Every structure is written in structure tokens, then in C-alpha cells.
Amino acid sequence: MLLTRKQTCQLGILLSIHRQHSKIDQILIHQQIELLEVLTGFETNNKYEIKNSFGQRVYFAAEDTDCCTRNCCGPSRPFTLRIIDNMGREVITLERPLRCNSCCCPCCLQEIEIQAPPGVPVGYVIQTWHPCLPKFTIQNERREDVLKISGPCVVCSCCGDVDFEIKSLDEQCVVGKISKHWTGILKEAFTDADNFGIQFPLDLDVKMKAVMMGACFLIDFMFFESTGSQEQKSGVW
């Protein structure tokens, strides 16, 4: 059976994702500092470098939202995040819809869809309502629960890392973690450029590894993104 040009492109992207993810158990995500944002407080599109454990860049990620959405909705904004490989191909797309941002409302909570390649959903990260703790459920492409994520009661990176544990469905076994790394008092005080590390089992399905990146970006926007004079969030909301 002959493949169409689109199918051939998607197959190539899938093979690229598999090569990049199948032999790694750690990903580093470094947000770039935007000078305009530092000087004016005017929110710009977030940009990130995604590296392997050796510090080699494997992907570049860029937010795609309009100016009005960024500066009116702030950290709660819906966004599309495009992840591009070193050959310039968009290999993963993250879609975050506009959702409720209050602990008093257990419906319409935060979520993000992960597509790899773009247009093909491979998983979802769904916020789970809890009065005290930040909790999320990792789902596969069929919306079946696969893993859980649980964060600390107080989410504040003051002179130390903040860890969100990746757990089994019964939450009895920790299989990995998403860590927001402390970057120093000056960078933390004057920018919202954050560094993250993701650790997961080497044999975890490559699709789920992509979903973990989506979880990391959602956590960044929910808890560590600030706009203008708005302070970094601490606590669950």
C-alpha cells in the first residue's frame, strides 16, 4: 500500500520521536529569558530549549498565542505550544484550552492535550480536584488513566527545587518526578524564566514521555508563570 505524502511525513516524525525518546530517562527544559519582558513587564511568547541528560538540545519549544490573550489572561491563558526538532520539523503540539482557575470550582479544571505528530492525540494531562494538593492524572490517547502526578502543598521555589512526583495509579509507587529547579535569587526575582527536569523510567512508552513534557509545561504555567506585576503563585491556586 502506497503512503500519501502526509502519511509519509507523519511516519518520519513518529520515527524521530521514537529515536529521541526511547533511550532517555531524563529531559531538561530551560525557558529562555526575554529581554523585552524583563524590561517592560510586557508578556511575550514563552520559548524553551529541551535537552537530554548530556545537555544536548533535542527540541525547541515556542508558545503561539496572540498579544491580547497573553496579557489579559496571564498564566491562565489558553495556548498552543509547538515543539520543533533540530531539523525544523514540528514534531509535538500541545493544546491548552481556557479553563477555570479556582479551587472552589471542581469542574472545568485545567488540562492539556498532547499531539505527536501534530493532529494526532497521544495523551492528556487532566487536573484532579483536591482542596490542598496539586494533583493531575495522565491519560493515554483513549482517555484511559495511566499515571498520577502529585505536588507539594506549598508550591514555592524559595532557595530550593520543587518536586512533583509521578506515581502509579494507586499512588503507592513513585516512578519519576517533574522538578522545578532553583535558578538563583536574581533570576527568580526578576524573570519568570524557569528550568525544569523530568525523570521517568527508561522503558516508559515514548508517547507517555511526550505527555510528561506536556505535564511539565502545564505545571509551569499554573504555578511558576507571572505576568507584569503579578507575583509567582504559591500554594495550589
JSON list of C-alpha atoms in Angstrom, two decimals:
[
{"chain": "A", "resi": 1, "resn": "MET", "atom": "CA", "xyz": [0.00, 0.00, 0.00]},
{"chain": "A", "resi": 2, "resn": "LEU", "atom": "CA", "xyz": [1.40, 3.37, -1.04]},
{"chain": "A", "resi": 3, "resn": "LEU", "atom": "CA", "xyz": [1.54, 6.10, 1.58]},
{"chain": "A", "resi": 4, "resn": "THR", "atom": "CA", "xyz": [0.43, 9.64, 0.88]},
{"chain": "A", "resi": 5, "resn": "ARG", "atom": "CA", "xyz": [2.90, 12.49, 1.34]},
{"chain": "A", "resi": 6, "resn": "LYS", "atom": "CA", "xyz": [1.20, 13.47, 4.62]},
{"chain": "A", "resi": 7, "resn": "GLN", "atom": "CA", "xyz": [1.32, 9.90, 5.93]},
{"chain": "A", "resi": 8, "resn": "THR", "atom": "CA", "xyz": [5.00, 9.62, 4.98]},
{"chain": "A", "resi": 9, "resn": "CYS", "atom": "CA", "xyz": [5.74, 12.86, 6.84]},
{"chain": "A", "resi": 10, "resn": "GLN", "atom": "CA", "xyz": [3.85, 11.66, 9.93]},
{"chain": "A", "resi": 11, "resn": "LEU", "atom": "CA", "xyz": [5.70, 8.35, 9.85]},
{"chain": "A", "resi": 12, "resn": "GLY", "atom": "CA", "xyz": [9.02, 10.17, 9.68]},
{"chain": "A", "resi": 13, "resn": "ILE", "atom": "CA", "xyz": [8.08, 12.33, 12.66]},
{"chain": "A", "resi": 14, "resn": "LEU", "atom": "CA", "xyz": [6.97, 9.28, 14.68]},
{"chain": "A", "resi": 15, "resn": "LEU", "atom": "CA", "xyz": [10.30, 7.57, 13.97]},
{"chain": "A", "resi": 16, "resn": "SER", "atom": "CA", "xyz": [12.15, 10.73, 15.01]},
{"chain": "A", "resi": 17, "resn": "ILE", "atom": "CA", "xyz": [10.22, 10.92, 18.29]},
{"chain": "A", "resi": 18, "resn": "HIS", "atom": "CA", "xyz": [10.89, 7.25, 18.97]},
{"chain": "A", "resi": 19, "resn": "ARG", "atom": "CA", "xyz": [14.63, 7.67, 18.38]},
{"chain": "A", "resi": 20, "resn": "GLN", "atom": "CA", "xyz": [14.82, 10.72, 20.64]},
{"chain": "A", "resi": 21, "resn": "HIS", "atom": "CA", "xyz": [12.73, 9.30, 23.50]},
{"chain": "A", "resi": 22, "resn": "SER", "atom": "CA", "xyz": [13.35, 5.55, 23.56]},
{"chain": "A", "resi": 23, "resn": "LYS", "atom": "CA", "xyz": [16.82, 5.73, 25.12]},
{"chain": "A", "resi": 24, "resn": "ILE", "atom": "CA", "xyz": [16.39, 8.57, 27.61]},
{"chain": "A", "resi": 25, "resn": "ASP", "atom": "CA", "xyz": [15.12, 8.65, 31.18]},
{"chain": "A", "resi": 26, "resn": "GLN", "atom": "CA", "xyz": [15.61, 12.37, 31.80]},
{"chain": "A", "resi": 27, "resn": "ILE", "atom": "CA", "xyz": [14.68, 15.60, 29.99]},
{"chain": "A", "resi": 28, "resn": "LEU", "atom": "CA", "xyz": [15.81, 19.12, 30.85]},
{"chain": "A", "resi": 29, "resn": "ILE", "atom": "CA", "xyz": [13.65, 22.11, 29.93]},
{"chain": "A", "resi": 30, "resn": "HIS", "atom": "CA", "xyz": [15.18, 25.60, 30.05]},
{"chain": "A", "resi": 31, "resn": "GLN", "atom": "CA", "xyz": [12.98, 28.63, 29.47]},
{"chain": "A", "resi": 32, "resn": "GLN", "atom": "CA", "xyz": [14.69, 31.44, 27.59]},
{"chain": "A", "resi": 33, "resn": "ILE", "atom": "CA", "xyz": [14.91, 34.90, 29.13]},
{"chain": "A", "resi": 34, "resn": "GLU", "atom": "CA", "xyz": [13.02, 37.51, 27.08]},
{"chain": "A", "resi": 35, "resn": "LEU", "atom": "CA", "xyz": [14.73, 40.92, 27.44]},
{"chain": "A", "resi": 36, "resn": "LEU", "atom": "CA", "xyz": [11.60, 42.87, 26.43]},
{"chain": "A", "resi": 37, "resn": "GLU", "atom": "CA", "xyz": [9.62, 41.08, 29.11]},
{"chain": "A", "resi": 38, "resn": "VAL", "atom": "CA", "xyz": [12.25, 41.78, 31.78]},
{"chain": "A", "resi": 39, "resn": "LEU", "atom": "CA", "xyz": [12.48, 45.49, 30.95]},
{"chain": "A", "resi": 40, "resn": "THR", "atom": "CA", "xyz": [8.80, 46.30, 30.39]},
{"chain": "A", "resi": 41, "resn": "GLY", "atom": "CA", "xyz": [6.80, 43.55, 32.13]},
{"chain": "A", "resi": 42, "resn": "PHE", "atom": "CA", "xyz": [5.01, 43.07, 28.79]},
{"chain": "A", "resi": 43, "resn": "GLU", "atom": "CA", "xyz": [4.27, 39.38, 28.39]},
{"chain": "A", "resi": 44, "resn": "THR", "atom": "CA", "xyz": [5.82, 37.75, 25.32]},
{"chain": "A", "resi": 45, "resn": "ASN", "atom": "CA", "xyz": [5.50, 34.24, 23.91]},
{"chain": "A", "resi": 46, "resn": "ASN", "atom": "CA", "xyz": [7.42, 31.75, 26.04]},
{"chain": "A", "resi": 47, "resn": "LYS", "atom": "CA", "xyz": [10.30, 29.89, 24.41]},
{"chain": "A", "resi": 48, "resn": "TYR", "atom": "CA", "xyz": [12.13, 26.85, 25.73]},
{"chain": "A", "resi": 49, "resn": "GLU", "atom": "CA", "xyz": [15.12, 24.66, 24.95]},
{"chain": "A", "resi": 50, "resn": "ILE", "atom": "CA", "xyz": [14.58, 20.95, 25.58]},
{"chain": "A", "resi": 51, "resn": "LYS", "atom": "CA", "xyz": [17.76, 18.98, 26.26]},
{"chain": "A", "resi": 52, "resn": "ASN", "atom": "CA", "xyz": [18.79, 15.43, 27.06]},
{"chain": "A", "resi": 53, "resn": "SER", "atom": "CA", "xyz": [20.73, 14.45, 30.18]},
{"chain": "A", "resi": 54, "resn": "PHE", "atom": "CA", "xyz": [24.02, 15.36, 28.43]},
{"chain": "A", "resi": 55, "resn": "GLY", "atom": "CA", "xyz": [22.87, 18.94, 27.88]},
{"chain": "A", "resi": 56, "resn": "GLN", "atom": "CA", "xyz": [22.42, 18.46, 24.14]},
{"chain": "A", "resi": 57, "resn": "ARG", "atom": "CA", "xyz": [19.45, 20.28, 22.63]},
{"chain": "A", "resi": 58, "resn": "VAL", "atom": "CA", "xyz": [16.96, 17.88, 21.08]},
{"chain": "A", "resi": 59, "resn": "TYR", "atom": "CA", "xyz": [13.94, 20.17, 20.72]},
{"chain": "A", "resi": 60, "resn": "PHE", "atom": "CA", "xyz": [12.94, 23.81, 20.74]},
{"chain": "A", "resi": 61, "resn": "ALA", "atom": "CA", "xyz": [9.50, 24.82, 22.04]},
{"chain": "A", "resi": 62, "resn": "ALA", "atom": "CA", "xyz": [7.65, 28.05, 21.30]},
{"chain": "A", "resi": 63, "resn": "GLU", "atom": "CA", "xyz": [4.31, 29.32, 22.54]},
{"chain": "A", "resi": 64, "resn": "ASP", "atom": "CA", "xyz": [1.87, 30.53, 19.88]},
{"chain": "A", "resi": 65, "resn": "THR", "atom": "CA", "xyz": [-0.69, 32.93, 21.36]},
{"chain": "A", "resi": 66, "resn": "ASP", "atom": "CA", "xyz": [-1.78, 36.45, 20.47]},
{"chain": "A", "resi": 67, "resn": "CYS", "atom": "CA", "xyz": [-0.79, 39.55, 22.43]},
{"chain": "A", "resi": 68, "resn": "CYS", "atom": "CA", "xyz": [-4.26, 40.19, 23.84]},
{"chain": "A", "resi": 69, "resn": "THR", "atom": "CA", "xyz": [-4.60, 36.64, 25.21]},
{"chain": "A", "resi": 70, "resn": "ARG", "atom": "CA", "xyz": [-1.15, 36.69, 26.83]},
{"chain": "A", "resi": 71, "resn": "ASN", "atom": "CA", "xyz": [-1.58, 40.00, 28.61]},
{"chain": "A", "resi": 72, "resn": "CYS", "atom": "CA", "xyz": [-5.28, 39.75, 29.52]},
{"chain": "A", "resi": 73, "resn": "CYS", "atom": "CA", "xyz": [-5.49, 36.12, 30.65]},
{"chain": "A", "resi": 74, "resn": "GLY", "atom": "CA", "xyz": [-1.99, 35.93, 32.14]},
{"chain": "A", "resi": 75, "resn": "PRO", "atom": "CA", "xyz": [-0.83, 32.50, 33.38]},
{"chain": "A", "resi": 76, "resn": "SER", "atom": "CA", "xyz": [-4.37, 31.10, 32.94]},
{"chain": "A", "resi": 77, "resn": "ARG", "atom": "CA", "xyz": [-4.30, 31.75, 29.20]},
{"chain": "A", "resi": 78, "resn": "PRO", "atom": "CA", "xyz": [-5.11, 29.07, 26.64]},
{"chain": "A", "resi": 79, "resn": "PHE", "atom": "CA", "xyz": [-2.17, 28.36, 24.36]},
{"chain": "A", "resi": 80, "resn": "THR", "atom": "CA", "xyz": [-0.71, 26.27, 21.60]},
{"chain": "A", "resi": 81, "resn": "LEU", "atom": "CA", "xyz": [2.89, 25.19, 22.20]},
{"chain": "A", "resi": 82, "resn": "ARG", "atom": "CA", "xyz": [4.82, 23.91, 19.20]},
{"chain": "A", "resi": 83, "resn": "ILE", "atom": "CA", "xyz": [7.82, 21.63, 19.76]},
{"chain": "A", "resi": 84, "resn": "ILE", "atom": "CA", "xyz": [10.31, 21.56, 16.89]},
{"chain": "A", "resi": 85, "resn": "ASP", "atom": "CA", "xyz": [13.21, 19.18, 16.34]},
{"chain": "A", "resi": 86, "resn": "ASN", "atom": "CA", "xyz": [16.72, 20.15, 15.23]},
{"chain": "A", "resi": 87, "resn": "MET", "atom": "CA", "xyz": [15.70, 19.74, 11.58]},
{"chain": "A", "resi": 88, "resn": "GLY", "atom": "CA", "xyz": [12.99, 22.38, 11.94]},
{"chain": "A", "resi": 89, "resn": "ARG", "atom": "CA", "xyz": [10.05, 19.95, 11.89]},
{"chain": "A", "resi": 90, "resn": "GLU", "atom": "CA", "xyz": [7.14, 20.40, 14.26]},
{"chain": "A", "resi": 91, "resn": "VAL", "atom": "CA", "xyz": [7.02, 17.01, 15.99]},
{"chain": "A", "resi": 92, "resn": "ILE", "atom": "CA", "xyz": [4.78, 17.65, 19.02]},
{"chain": "A", "resi": 93, "resn": "THR", "atom": "CA", "xyz": [1.93, 20.10, 19.58]},
{"chain": "A", "resi": 94, "resn": "LEU", "atom": "CA", "xyz": [0.44, 20.96, 22.96]},
{"chain": "A", "resi": 95, "resn": "GLU", "atom": "CA", "xyz": [-3.05, 22.46, 23.21]},
{"chain": "A", "resi": 96, "resn": "ARG", "atom": "CA", "xyz": [-4.27, 24.02, 26.45]},
{"chain": "A", "resi": 97, "resn": "PRO", "atom": "CA", "xyz": [-7.90, 25.25, 26.42]},
{"chain": "A", "resi": 98, "resn": "LEU", "atom": "CA", "xyz": [-9.21, 28.05, 28.64]},
{"chain": "A", "resi": 99, "resn": "ARG", "atom": "CA", "xyz": [-10.31, 26.54, 31.94]},
{"chain": "A", "resi": 100, "resn": "CYS", "atom": "CA", "xyz": [-11.36, 27.52, 35.46]},
{"chain": "A", "resi": 101, "resn": "ASN", "atom": "CA", "xyz": [-8.57, 28.61, 37.81]},
{"chain": "A", "resi": 102, "resn": "SER", "atom": "CA", "xyz": [-10.24, 28.40, 41.22]},
{"chain": "A", "resi": 103, "resn": "CYS", "atom": "CA", "xyz": [-10.05, 25.72, 43.91]},
{"chain": "A", "resi": 104, "resn": "CYS", "atom": "CA", "xyz": [-13.70, 26.44, 44.75]},
{"chain": "A", "resi": 105, "resn": "CYS", "atom": "CA", "xyz": [-14.88, 25.09, 41.41]},
{"chain": "A", "resi": 106, "resn": "PRO", "atom": "CA", "xyz": [-14.21, 21.37, 40.89]},
{"chain": "A", "resi": 107, "resn": "CYS", "atom": "CA", "xyz": [-15.48, 21.42, 37.30]},
{"chain": "A", "resi": 108, "resn": "CYS", "atom": "CA", "xyz": [-13.76, 22.70, 34.15]},
{"chain": "A", "resi": 109, "resn": "LEU", "atom": "CA", "xyz": [-10.33, 22.20, 35.69]},
{"chain": "A", "resi": 110, "resn": "GLN", "atom": "CA", "xyz": [-7.04, 22.60, 33.85]},
{"chain": "A", "resi": 111, "resn": "GLU", "atom": "CA", "xyz": [-5.99, 20.18, 31.12]},
{"chain": "A", "resi": 112, "resn": "ILE", "atom": "CA", "xyz": [-3.65, 19.90, 28.17]},
{"chain": "A", "resi": 113, "resn": "GLU", "atom": "CA", "xyz": [-3.71, 17.72, 25.05]},
{"chain": "A", "resi": 114, "resn": "ILE", "atom": "CA", "xyz": [-0.50, 16.32, 23.59]},
{"chain": "A", "resi": 115, "resn": "GLN", "atom": "CA", "xyz": [-0.34, 15.57, 19.87]},
{"chain": "A", "resi": 116, "resn": "ALA", "atom": "CA", "xyz": [2.57, 13.66, 18.31]},
{"chain": "A", "resi": 117, "resn": "PRO", "atom": "CA", "xyz": [2.79, 14.19, 15.42]},
{"chain": "A", "resi": 118, "resn": "PRO", "atom": "CA", "xyz": [0.64, 17.36, 15.26]},
{"chain": "A", "resi": 119, "resn": "GLY", "atom": "CA", "xyz": [-3.01, 16.48, 14.80]},
{"chain": "A", "resi": 120, "resn": "VAL", "atom": "CA", "xyz": [-2.67, 13.00, 16.34]},
{"chain": "A", "resi": 121, "resn": "PRO", "atom": "CA", "xyz": [-3.51, 12.98, 20.09]},
{"chain": "A", "resi": 122, "resn": "VAL", "atom": "CA", "xyz": [-1.30, 10.64, 22.14]},
{"chain": "A", "resi": 123, "resn": "GLY", "atom": "CA", "xyz": [-2.36, 11.65, 25.63]},
{"chain": "A", "resi": 124, "resn": "TYR", "atom": "CA", "xyz": [-3.83, 14.14, 28.05]},
{"chain": "A", "resi": 125, "resn": "VAL", "atom": "CA", "xyz": [-2.96, 15.70, 31.39]},
{"chain": "A", "resi": 126, "resn": "ILE", "atom": "CA", "xyz": [-6.06, 16.37, 33.48]},
{"chain": "A", "resi": 127, "resn": "GLN", "atom": "CA", "xyz": [-6.09, 18.30, 36.74]},
{"chain": "A", "resi": 128, "resn": "THR", "atom": "CA", "xyz": [-7.71, 16.36, 39.59]},
{"chain": "A", "resi": 129, "resn": "TRP", "atom": "CA", "xyz": [-9.58, 18.44, 42.13]},
{"chain": "A", "resi": 130, "resn": "HIS", "atom": "CA", "xyz": [-8.10, 18.45, 45.62]},
{"chain": "A", "resi": 131, "resn": "PRO", "atom": "CA", "xyz": [-8.55, 21.09, 48.35]},
{"chain": "A", "resi": 132, "resn": "CYS", "atom": "CA", "xyz": [-4.88, 21.16, 49.39]},
{"chain": "A", "resi": 133, "resn": "LEU", "atom": "CA", "xyz": [-2.60, 19.48, 46.86]},
{"chain": "A", "resi": 134, "resn": "PRO", "atom": "CA", "xyz": [-1.91, 19.99, 43.14]},
{"chain": "A", "resi": 135, "resn": "LYS", "atom": "CA", "xyz": [-2.87, 16.69, 41.52]},
{"chain": "A", "resi": 136, "resn": "PHE", "atom": "CA", "xyz": [-3.05, 15.53, 37.92]},
{"chain": "A", "resi": 137, "resn": "THR", "atom": "CA", "xyz": [-4.00, 12.39, 36.02]},
{"chain": "A", "resi": 138, "resn": "ILE", "atom": "CA", "xyz": [-2.03, 11.24, 32.97]},
{"chain": "A", "resi": 139, "resn": "GLN", "atom": "CA", "xyz": [-4.24, 9.67, 30.29]},
{"chain": "A", "resi": 140, "resn": "ASN", "atom": "CA", "xyz": [-3.44, 7.88, 27.04]},
{"chain": "A", "resi": 141, "resn": "GLU", "atom": "CA", "xyz": [-4.97, 8.64, 23.65]},
{"chain": "A", "resi": 142, "resn": "ARG", "atom": "CA", "xyz": [-8.12, 6.68, 24.60]},
{"chain": "A", "resi": 143, "resn": "ARG", "atom": "CA", "xyz": [-8.63, 8.81, 27.73]},
{"chain": "A", "resi": 144, "resn": "GLU", "atom": "CA", "xyz": [-7.66, 5.88, 29.95]},
{"chain": "A", "resi": 145, "resn": "ASP", "atom": "CA", "xyz": [-5.86, 6.73, 33.20]},
{"chain": "A", "resi": 146, "resn": "VAL", "atom": "CA", "xyz": [-2.20, 5.68, 33.16]},
{"chain": "A", "resi": 147, "resn": "LEU", "atom": "CA", "xyz": [-0.33, 7.57, 35.89]},
{"chain": "A", "resi": 148, "resn": "LYS", "atom": "CA", "xyz": [-0.83, 10.20, 38.58]},
{"chain": "A", "resi": 149, "resn": "ILE", "atom": "CA", "xyz": [1.12, 13.35, 39.45]},
{"chain": "A", "resi": 150, "resn": "SER", "atom": "CA", "xyz": [1.13, 14.86, 42.93]},
{"chain": "A", "resi": 151, "resn": "GLY", "atom": "CA", "xyz": [2.81, 18.08, 44.05]},
{"chain": "A", "resi": 152, "resn": "PRO", "atom": "CA", "xyz": [3.59, 19.66, 47.42]},
{"chain": "A", "resi": 153, "resn": "CYS", "atom": "CA", "xyz": [1.05, 21.58, 49.47]},
{"chain": "A", "resi": 154, "resn": "VAL", "atom": "CA", "xyz": [3.02, 24.82, 49.10]},
{"chain": "A", "resi": 155, "resn": "VAL", "atom": "CA", "xyz": [4.36, 25.33, 45.59]},
{"chain": "A", "resi": 156, "resn": "CYS", "atom": "CA", "xyz": [7.06, 27.95, 46.09]},
{"chain": "A", "resi": 157, "resn": "SER", "atom": "CA", "xyz": [10.62, 27.67, 44.79]},
{"chain": "A", "resi": 158, "resn": "CYS", "atom": "CA", "xyz": [12.33, 29.66, 47.53]},
{"chain": "A", "resi": 159, "resn": "CYS", "atom": "CA", "xyz": [16.02, 28.63, 47.60]},
{"chain": "A", "resi": 160, "resn": "GLY", "atom": "CA", "xyz": [15.25, 25.06, 46.58]},
{"chain": "A", "resi": 161, "resn": "ASP", "atom": "CA", "xyz": [13.76, 22.73, 43.99]},
{"chain": "A", "resi": 162, "resn": "VAL", "atom": "CA", "xyz": [10.04, 21.91, 43.87]},
{"chain": "A", "resi": 163, "resn": "ASP", "atom": "CA", "xyz": [9.20, 18.28, 43.06]},
{"chain": "A", "resi": 164, "resn": "PHE", "atom": "CA", "xyz": [6.00, 16.91, 41.53]},
{"chain": "A", "resi": 165, "resn": "GLU", "atom": "CA", "xyz": [6.06, 13.13, 41.93]},
{"chain": "A", "resi": 166, "resn": "ILE", "atom": "CA", "xyz": [4.92, 10.84, 39.12]},
{"chain": "A", "resi": 167, "resn": "LYS", "atom": "CA", "xyz": [3.11, 7.88, 40.68]},
{"chain": "A", "resi": 168, "resn": "SER", "atom": "CA", "xyz": [1.32, 4.68, 39.79]},
{"chain": "A", "resi": 169, "resn": "LEU", "atom": "CA", "xyz": [-2.47, 4.80, 39.58]},
{"chain": "A", "resi": 170, "resn": "ASP", "atom": "CA", "xyz": [-2.87, 3.65, 43.19]},
{"chain": "A", "resi": 171, "resn": "GLU", "atom": "CA", "xyz": [-0.28, 6.33, 44.19]},
{"chain": "A", "resi": 172, "resn": "GLN", "atom": "CA", "xyz": [1.70, 3.74, 46.14]},
{"chain": "A", "resi": 173, "resn": "CYS", "atom": "CA", "xyz": [4.76, 3.71, 43.88]},
{"chain": "A", "resi": 174, "resn": "VAL", "atom": "CA", "xyz": [6.80, 6.73, 42.72]},
{"chain": "A", "resi": 175, "resn": "VAL", "atom": "CA", "xyz": [8.11, 6.14, 39.18]},
{"chain": "A", "resi": 176, "resn": "GLY", "atom": "CA", "xyz": [9.55, 9.56, 38.39]},
{"chain": "A", "resi": 177, "resn": "LYS", "atom": "CA", "xyz": [9.28, 13.26, 39.05]},
{"chain": "A", "resi": 178, "resn": "ILE", "atom": "CA", "xyz": [8.97, 16.68, 37.47]},
{"chain": "A", "resi": 179, "resn": "SER", "atom": "CA", "xyz": [11.24, 19.17, 39.25]},
{"chain": "A", "resi": 180, "resn": "LYS", "atom": "CA", "xyz": [11.25, 22.94, 39.06]},
{"chain": "A", "resi": 181, "resn": "HIS", "atom": "CA", "xyz": [14.91, 23.81, 39.64]},
{"chain": "A", "resi": 182, "resn": "TRP", "atom": "CA", "xyz": [16.03, 26.77, 41.73]},
{"chain": "A", "resi": 183, "resn": "THR", "atom": "CA", "xyz": [17.90, 29.13, 39.36]},
{"chain": "A", "resi": 184, "resn": "GLY", "atom": "CA", "xyz": [19.30, 31.71, 41.77]},
{"chain": "A", "resi": 185, "resn": "ILE", "atom": "CA", "xyz": [17.84, 34.68, 43.58]},
{"chain": "A", "resi": 186, "resn": "LEU", "atom": "CA", "xyz": [18.36, 37.24, 40.79]},
{"chain": "A", "resi": 187, "resn": "LYS", "atom": "CA", "xyz": [16.85, 35.16, 38.02]},
{"chain": "A", "resi": 188, "resn": "GLU", "atom": "CA", "xyz": [13.96, 34.07, 40.24]},
{"chain": "A", "resi": 189, "resn": "ALA", "atom": "CA", "xyz": [13.24, 37.63, 41.39]},
{"chain": "A", "resi": 190, "resn": "PHE", "atom": "CA", "xyz": [13.43, 39.48, 38.08]},
{"chain": "A", "resi": 191, "resn": "THR", "atom": "CA", "xyz": [12.33, 36.95, 35.45]},
{"chain": "A", "resi": 192, "resn": "ASP", "atom": "CA", "xyz": [9.82, 34.12, 35.08]},
{"chain": "A", "resi": 193, "resn": "ALA", "atom": "CA", "xyz": [12.30, 32.03, 33.05]},
{"chain": "A", "resi": 194, "resn": "ASP", "atom": "CA", "xyz": [12.23, 28.63, 34.74]},
{"chain": "A", "resi": 195, "resn": "ASN", "atom": "CA", "xyz": [14.29, 25.47, 34.50]},
{"chain": "A", "resi": 196, "resn": "PHE", "atom": "CA", "xyz": [12.71, 22.03, 34.84]},
{"chain": "A", "resi": 197, "resn": "GLY", "atom": "CA", "xyz": [13.90, 18.45, 34.92]},
{"chain": "A", "resi": 198, "resn": "ILE", "atom": "CA", "xyz": [11.74, 15.41, 34.12]},
{"chain": "A", "resi": 199, "resn": "GLN", "atom": "CA", "xyz": [12.73, 11.92, 35.24]},
{"chain": "A", "resi": 200, "resn": "PHE", "atom": "CA", "xyz": [10.86, 8.79, 34.18]},
{"chain": "A", "resi": 201, "resn": "PRO", "atom": "CA", "xyz": [11.54, 5.07, 33.66]},
{"chain": "A", "resi": 202, "resn": "LEU", "atom": "CA", "xyz": [13.74, 4.27, 30.67]},
{"chain": "A", "resi": 203, "resn": "ASP", "atom": "CA", "xyz": [11.20, 1.73, 29.40]},
{"chain": "A", "resi": 204, "resn": "LEU", "atom": "CA", "xyz": [8.20, 4.07, 29.66]},
{"chain": "A", "resi": 205, "resn": "ASP", "atom": "CA", "xyz": [6.21, 4.25, 26.42]},
{"chain": "A", "resi": 206, "resn": "VAL", "atom": "CA", "xyz": [7.60, 7.03, 24.21]},
{"chain": "A", "resi": 207, "resn": "LYS", "atom": "CA", "xyz": [4.11, 8.51, 23.88]},
{"chain": "A", "resi": 208, "resn": "MET", "atom": "CA", "xyz": [3.89, 8.84, 27.65]},
{"chain": "A", "resi": 209, "resn": "LYS", "atom": "CA", "xyz": [7.29, 10.52, 27.72]},
{"chain": "A", "resi": 210, "resn": "ALA", "atom": "CA", "xyz": [5.88, 13.14, 25.35]},
{"chain": "A", "resi": 211, "resn": "VAL", "atom": "CA", "xyz": [2.84, 13.50, 27.63]},
{"chain": "A", "resi": 212, "resn": "MET", "atom": "CA", "xyz": [5.20, 14.11, 30.58]},
{"chain": "A", "resi": 213, "resn": "MET", "atom": "CA", "xyz": [6.62, 17.10, 28.71]},
{"chain": "A", "resi": 214, "resn": "GLY", "atom": "CA", "xyz": [3.07, 18.40, 28.34]},
{"chain": "A", "resi": 215, "resn": "ALA", "atom": "CA", "xyz": [2.54, 17.96, 32.08]},
{"chain": "A", "resi": 216, "resn": "CYS", "atom": "CA", "xyz": [5.70, 19.95, 32.77]},
{"chain": "A", "resi": 217, "resn": "PHE", "atom": "CA", "xyz": [4.57, 22.88, 30.63]},
{"chain": "A", "resi": 218, "resn": "LEU", "atom": "CA", "xyz": [1.11, 22.88, 32.24]},
{"chain": "A", "resi": 219, "resn": "ILE", "atom": "CA", "xyz": [2.71, 22.94, 35.71]},
{"chain": "A", "resi": 220, "resn": "ASP", "atom": "CA", "xyz": [4.97, 25.81, 34.65]},
{"chain": "A", "resi": 221, "resn": "PHE", "atom": "CA", "xyz": [2.04, 27.96, 33.53]},
{"chain": "A", "resi": 222, "resn": "MET", "atom": "CA", "xyz": [-0.15, 27.09, 36.51]},
{"chain": "A", "resi": 223, "resn": "PHE", "atom": "CA", "xyz": [2.38, 27.63, 39.30]},
{"chain": "A", "resi": 224, "resn": "PHE", "atom": "CA", "xyz": [5.50, 29.43, 38.10]},
{"chain": "A", "resi": 225, "resn": "GLU", "atom": "CA", "xyz": [4.40, 31.85, 35.41]},
{"chain": "A", "resi": 226, "resn": "SER", "atom": "CA", "xyz": [3.94, 35.53, 36.29]},
{"chain": "A", "resi": 227, "resn": "THR", "atom": "CA", "xyz": [2.75, 38.44, 34.21]},
{"chain": "A", "resi": 228, "resn": "GLY", "atom": "CA", "xyz": [3.74, 42.04, 34.79]},
{"chain": "A", "resi": 229, "resn": "SER", "atom": "CA", "xyz": [3.41, 42.85, 38.49]},
{"chain": "A", "resi": 230, "resn": "GLN", "atom": "CA", "xyz": [1.66, 39.58, 39.24]},
{"chain": "A", "resi": 231, "resn": "GLU", "atom": "CA", "xyz": [3.59, 37.54, 41.78]},
{"chain": "A", "resi": 232, "resn": "GLN", "atom": "CA", "xyz": [4.58, 33.91, 41.41]},
{"chain": "A", "resi": 233, "resn": "LYS", "atom": "CA", "xyz": [1.87, 31.63, 42.66]},
{"chain": "A", "resi": 234, "resn": "SER", "atom": "CA", "xyz": [2.38, 29.68, 45.81]},
{"chain": "A", "resi": 235, "resn": "GLY", "atom": "CA", "xyz": [0.08, 27.02, 47.14]},
{"chain": "A", "resi": 236, "resn": "VAL", "atom": "CA", "xyz": [-2.36, 25.14, 44.98]},
{"chain": "A", "resi": 237, "resn": "TRP", "atom": "CA", "xyz": [-4.06, 28.05, 43.22]}
]
